CSV table of C-alpha atoms and ligand atoms in Angstrom, one decimal:
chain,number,residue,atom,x,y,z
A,1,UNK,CA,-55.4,-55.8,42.3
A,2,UNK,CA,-56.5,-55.1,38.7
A,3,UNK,CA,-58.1,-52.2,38.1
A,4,UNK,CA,-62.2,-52.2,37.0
A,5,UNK,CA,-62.0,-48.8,35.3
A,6,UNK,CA,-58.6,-49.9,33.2
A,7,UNK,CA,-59.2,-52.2,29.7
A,8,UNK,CA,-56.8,-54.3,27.3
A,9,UNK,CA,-58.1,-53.4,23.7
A,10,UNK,CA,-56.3,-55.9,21.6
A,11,UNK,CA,-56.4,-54.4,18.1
A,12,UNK,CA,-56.4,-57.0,14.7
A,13,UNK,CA,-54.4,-59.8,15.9
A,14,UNK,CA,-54.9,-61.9,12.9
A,15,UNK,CA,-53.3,-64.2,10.6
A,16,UNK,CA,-53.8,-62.1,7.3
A,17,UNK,CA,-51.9,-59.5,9.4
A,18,UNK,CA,-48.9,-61.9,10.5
A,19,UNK,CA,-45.8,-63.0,8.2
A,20,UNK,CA,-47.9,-65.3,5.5
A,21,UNK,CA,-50.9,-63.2,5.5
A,22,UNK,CA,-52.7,-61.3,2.7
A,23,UNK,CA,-52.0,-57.7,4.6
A,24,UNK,CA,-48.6,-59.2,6.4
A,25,UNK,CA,-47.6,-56.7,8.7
A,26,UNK,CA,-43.4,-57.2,9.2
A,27,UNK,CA,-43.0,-59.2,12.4
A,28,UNK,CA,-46.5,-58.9,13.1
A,29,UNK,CA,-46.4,-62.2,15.1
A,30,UNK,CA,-43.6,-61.1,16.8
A,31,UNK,CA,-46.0,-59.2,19.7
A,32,UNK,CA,-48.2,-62.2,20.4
A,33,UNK,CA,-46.6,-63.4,23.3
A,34,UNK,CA,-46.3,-60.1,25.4
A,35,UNK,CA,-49.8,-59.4,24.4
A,36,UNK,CA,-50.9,-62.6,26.0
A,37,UNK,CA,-48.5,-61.4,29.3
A,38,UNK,CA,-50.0,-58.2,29.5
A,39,UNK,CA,-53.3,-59.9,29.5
A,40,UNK,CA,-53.2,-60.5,33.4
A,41,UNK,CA,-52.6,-57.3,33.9
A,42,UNK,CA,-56.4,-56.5,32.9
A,43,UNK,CA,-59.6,-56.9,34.2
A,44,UNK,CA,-61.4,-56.3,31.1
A,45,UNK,CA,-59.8,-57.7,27.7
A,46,UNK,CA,-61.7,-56.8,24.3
A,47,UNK,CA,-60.3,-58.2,21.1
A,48,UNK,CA,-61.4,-56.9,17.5
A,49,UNK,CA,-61.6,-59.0,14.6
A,50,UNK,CA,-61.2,-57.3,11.2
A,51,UNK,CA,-64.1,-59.3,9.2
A,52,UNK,CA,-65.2,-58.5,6.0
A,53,UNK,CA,-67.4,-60.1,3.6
A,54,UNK,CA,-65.9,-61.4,0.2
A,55,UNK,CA,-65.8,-58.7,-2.5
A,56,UNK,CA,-64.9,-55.5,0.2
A,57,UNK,CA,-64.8,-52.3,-1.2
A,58,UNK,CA,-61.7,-51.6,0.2
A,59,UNK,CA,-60.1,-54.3,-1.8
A,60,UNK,CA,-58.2,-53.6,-4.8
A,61,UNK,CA,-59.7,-56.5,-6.4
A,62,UNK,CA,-63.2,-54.5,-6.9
A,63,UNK,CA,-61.7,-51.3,-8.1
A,64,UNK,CA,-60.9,-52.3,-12.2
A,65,UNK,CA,-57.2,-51.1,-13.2
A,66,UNK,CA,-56.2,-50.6,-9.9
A,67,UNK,CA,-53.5,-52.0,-7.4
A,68,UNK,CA,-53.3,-52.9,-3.6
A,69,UNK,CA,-51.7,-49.8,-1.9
A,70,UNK,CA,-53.1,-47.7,-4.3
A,71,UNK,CA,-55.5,-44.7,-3.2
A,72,UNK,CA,-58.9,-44.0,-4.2
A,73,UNK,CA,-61.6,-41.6,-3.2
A,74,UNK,CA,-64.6,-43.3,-1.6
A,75,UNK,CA,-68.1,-41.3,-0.5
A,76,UNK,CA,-67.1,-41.0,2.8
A,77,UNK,CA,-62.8,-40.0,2.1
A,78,UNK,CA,-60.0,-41.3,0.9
A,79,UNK,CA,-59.5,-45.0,1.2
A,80,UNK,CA,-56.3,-47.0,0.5
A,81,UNK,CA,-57.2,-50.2,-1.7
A,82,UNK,CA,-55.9,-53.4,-0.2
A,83,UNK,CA,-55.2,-56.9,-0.7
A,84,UNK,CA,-58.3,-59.0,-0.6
A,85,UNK,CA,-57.6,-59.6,3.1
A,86,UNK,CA,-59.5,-61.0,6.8
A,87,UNK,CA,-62.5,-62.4,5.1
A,88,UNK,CA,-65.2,-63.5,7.0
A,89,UNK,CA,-64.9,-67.1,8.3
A,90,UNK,CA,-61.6,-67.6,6.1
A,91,UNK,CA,-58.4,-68.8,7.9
A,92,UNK,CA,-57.0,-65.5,7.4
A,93,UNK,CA,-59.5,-64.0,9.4
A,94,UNK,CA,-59.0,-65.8,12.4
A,95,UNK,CA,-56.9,-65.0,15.0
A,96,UNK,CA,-53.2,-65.6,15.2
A,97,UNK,CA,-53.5,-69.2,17.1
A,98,UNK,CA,-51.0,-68.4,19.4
A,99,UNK,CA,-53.0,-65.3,21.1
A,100,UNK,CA,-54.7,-66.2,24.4
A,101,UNK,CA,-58.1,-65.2,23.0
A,102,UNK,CA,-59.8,-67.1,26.6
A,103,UNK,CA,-59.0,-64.4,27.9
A,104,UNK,CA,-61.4,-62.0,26.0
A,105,UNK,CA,-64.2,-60.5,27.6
A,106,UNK,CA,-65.5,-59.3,24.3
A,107,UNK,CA,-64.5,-59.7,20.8
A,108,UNK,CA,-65.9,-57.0,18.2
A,109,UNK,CA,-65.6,-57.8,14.7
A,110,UNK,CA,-65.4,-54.5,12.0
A,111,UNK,CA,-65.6,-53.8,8.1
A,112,UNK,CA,-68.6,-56.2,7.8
A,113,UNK,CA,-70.4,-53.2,6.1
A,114,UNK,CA,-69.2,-54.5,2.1
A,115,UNK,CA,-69.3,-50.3,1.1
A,116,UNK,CA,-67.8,-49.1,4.6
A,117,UNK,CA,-64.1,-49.6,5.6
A,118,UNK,CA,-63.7,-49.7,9.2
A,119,UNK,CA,-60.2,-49.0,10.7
A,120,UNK,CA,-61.5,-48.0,14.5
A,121,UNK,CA,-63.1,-50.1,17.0
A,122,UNK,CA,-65.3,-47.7,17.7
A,123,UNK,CA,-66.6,-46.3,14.4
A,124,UNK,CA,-66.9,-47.3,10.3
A,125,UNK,CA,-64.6,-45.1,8.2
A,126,UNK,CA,-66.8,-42.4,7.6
A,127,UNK,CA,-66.6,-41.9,11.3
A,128,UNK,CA,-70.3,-41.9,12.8
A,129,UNK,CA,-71.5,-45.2,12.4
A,130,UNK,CA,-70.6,-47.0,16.0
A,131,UNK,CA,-69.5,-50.1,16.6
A,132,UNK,CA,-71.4,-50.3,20.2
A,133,UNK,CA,-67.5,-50.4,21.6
A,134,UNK,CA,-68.1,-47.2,23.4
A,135,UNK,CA,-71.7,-48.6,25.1
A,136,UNK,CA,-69.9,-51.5,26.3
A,137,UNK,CA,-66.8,-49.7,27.9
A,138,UNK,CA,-69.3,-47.2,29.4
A,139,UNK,CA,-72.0,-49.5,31.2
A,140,UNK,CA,-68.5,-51.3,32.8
A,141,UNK,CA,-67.5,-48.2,34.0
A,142,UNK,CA,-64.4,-48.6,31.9
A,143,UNK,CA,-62.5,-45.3,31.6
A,144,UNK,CA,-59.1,-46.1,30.6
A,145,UNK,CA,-57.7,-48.0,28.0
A,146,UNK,CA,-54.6,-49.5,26.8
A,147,UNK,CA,-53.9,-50.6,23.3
A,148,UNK,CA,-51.6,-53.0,21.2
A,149,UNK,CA,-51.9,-54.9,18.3
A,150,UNK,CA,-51.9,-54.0,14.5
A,151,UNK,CA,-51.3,-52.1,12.2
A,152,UNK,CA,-50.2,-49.7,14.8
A,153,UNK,CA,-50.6,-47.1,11.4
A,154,UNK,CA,-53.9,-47.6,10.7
A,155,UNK,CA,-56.6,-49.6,13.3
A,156,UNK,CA,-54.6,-48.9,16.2
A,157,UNK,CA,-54.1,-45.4,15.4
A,158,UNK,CA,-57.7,-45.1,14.6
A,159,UNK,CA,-58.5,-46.8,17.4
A,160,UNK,CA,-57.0,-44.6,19.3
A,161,UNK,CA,-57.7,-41.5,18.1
A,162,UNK,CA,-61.3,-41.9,18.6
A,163,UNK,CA,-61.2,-43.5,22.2
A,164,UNK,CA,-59.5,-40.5,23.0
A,165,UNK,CA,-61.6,-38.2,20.9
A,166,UNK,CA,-64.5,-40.0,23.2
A,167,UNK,CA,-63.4,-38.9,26.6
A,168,UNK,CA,-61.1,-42.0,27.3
A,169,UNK,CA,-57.4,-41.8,28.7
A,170,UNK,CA,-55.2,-43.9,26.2
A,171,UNK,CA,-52.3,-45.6,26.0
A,172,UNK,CA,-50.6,-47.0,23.2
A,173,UNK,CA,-48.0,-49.7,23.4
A,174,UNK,CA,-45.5,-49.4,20.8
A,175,UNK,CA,-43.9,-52.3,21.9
A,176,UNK,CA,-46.7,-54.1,21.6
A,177,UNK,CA,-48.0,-53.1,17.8
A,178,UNK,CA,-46.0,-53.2,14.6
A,179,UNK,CA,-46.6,-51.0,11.6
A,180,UNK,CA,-47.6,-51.1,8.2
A,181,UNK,CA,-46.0,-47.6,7.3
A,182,UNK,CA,-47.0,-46.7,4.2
A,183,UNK,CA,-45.5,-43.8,2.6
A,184,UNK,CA,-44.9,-42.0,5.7
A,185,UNK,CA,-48.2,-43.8,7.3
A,186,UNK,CA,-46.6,-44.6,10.9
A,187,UNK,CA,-44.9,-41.2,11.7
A,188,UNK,CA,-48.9,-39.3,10.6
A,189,UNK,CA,-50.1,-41.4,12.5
A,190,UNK,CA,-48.1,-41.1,15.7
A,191,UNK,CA,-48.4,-37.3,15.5
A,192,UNK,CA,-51.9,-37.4,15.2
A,193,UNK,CA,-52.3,-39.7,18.2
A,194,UNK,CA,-50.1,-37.3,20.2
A,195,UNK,CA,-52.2,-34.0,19.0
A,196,UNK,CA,-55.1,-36.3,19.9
A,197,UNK,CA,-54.2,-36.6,24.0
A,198,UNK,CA,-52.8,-40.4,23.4
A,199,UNK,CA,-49.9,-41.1,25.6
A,200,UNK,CA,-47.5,-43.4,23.4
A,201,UNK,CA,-45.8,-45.4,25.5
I,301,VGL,C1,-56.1,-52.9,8.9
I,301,VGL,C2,-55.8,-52.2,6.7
I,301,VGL,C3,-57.0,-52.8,6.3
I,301,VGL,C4,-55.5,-52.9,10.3
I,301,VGL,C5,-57.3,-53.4,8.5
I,301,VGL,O1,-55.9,-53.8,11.0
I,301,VGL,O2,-54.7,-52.0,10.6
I,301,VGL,N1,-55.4,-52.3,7.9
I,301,VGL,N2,-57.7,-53.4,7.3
I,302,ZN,ZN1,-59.4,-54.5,6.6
């Protein structure tokens, strides 16, 4: 019997993020099919969809003189400058065709804000503007939440962070995300989610 209170949140699972993409995440495709198995597992499944509008501010290509990778300072932090990457309605932005995306319940899309990046599902980058994601877990009753997808670095981490910063109990598949890792991105980040309450699992 699934569990009502217990939901999938299925984290960036996107074609700019796979091997090919503009952002490619190593092996990034590589967790598609045990995503789409853990699926049944769930009553709820939520998806996100990284979706920005051409000309981003967190791409590189709108900061003169500087590279992807790079880091700038932005009004609301420090913001790494990317590729030009998941823009809206390009085939980059869609999901990676093999994921079982019937199966969502709800897909959110993020970064649509052109001066905002927005790693979490929850809120933009300068970390008060919502989503709605927390609304919709909370009228479902929807207390506990598992997580997979990419980069497990950055939006999963964030992701995470916050859901558990918001009163959730979270769980993090490793197994089921693949990094980005940065300049020491992925081990930050998996320290932060464990001073945070997350359970990496
Ligand atoms: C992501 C960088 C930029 C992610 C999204 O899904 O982790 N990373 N936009
Ligand atoms: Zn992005």
């Amino acid at each position: 019997m699934q569990d009502p209170t217990h939901a999938l949140l299925v984290i960036d699972v996107q074609n700019d993020f796979c091997p090919g993409g503009a952002l490619a995440v190593p092996a990034g495709d590589l967790i598609v099919p045990g995503i789409n198995a853990l699926m049944d597992d769930f009553a709820a499944v939520i998806l996100t969809q990284d979706w920005h509008p051409a000309g981003h501010a967190s791409f590189a290509s709108q900061h003169p003189g500087r590279a992807p990778m790079e880091l700038t300072q932005m009004p609301y932090g420090p913001q790494v400058l990317w590729p030009d990457h998941c823009v809206q309605g390009t085939d980059g932005a869609r999901f990676h065709p093999a994921l079982a995306t019937d199966r969502a319940d709800l897909i959110i899309r993020k970064g649509t804000n052109p001066a905002i990046d927005s790693y979490s599902a929850f809120f933009e980058n300068d970390r008060t503007t919502p989503t709605g994601l927390e609304g919709y877990l909370r009228t479902r009753g929807i207390t506990t939440l598992t997580l997979a997808g990419l980069a497990t670095d950055f939006c999963v981490n964030y992701s995470a962070v916050d859901a558990a910063r918001l009163g959730f109990s979270v769980t993090v598949r490793q197994d089921l995300c693949r990094a980005i890792d940065l300049g020491g991105s992925l081990s930050a980040a998996c320290a932060g989610m464990m001073r945070a309450g997350v359970t990496l699992a």
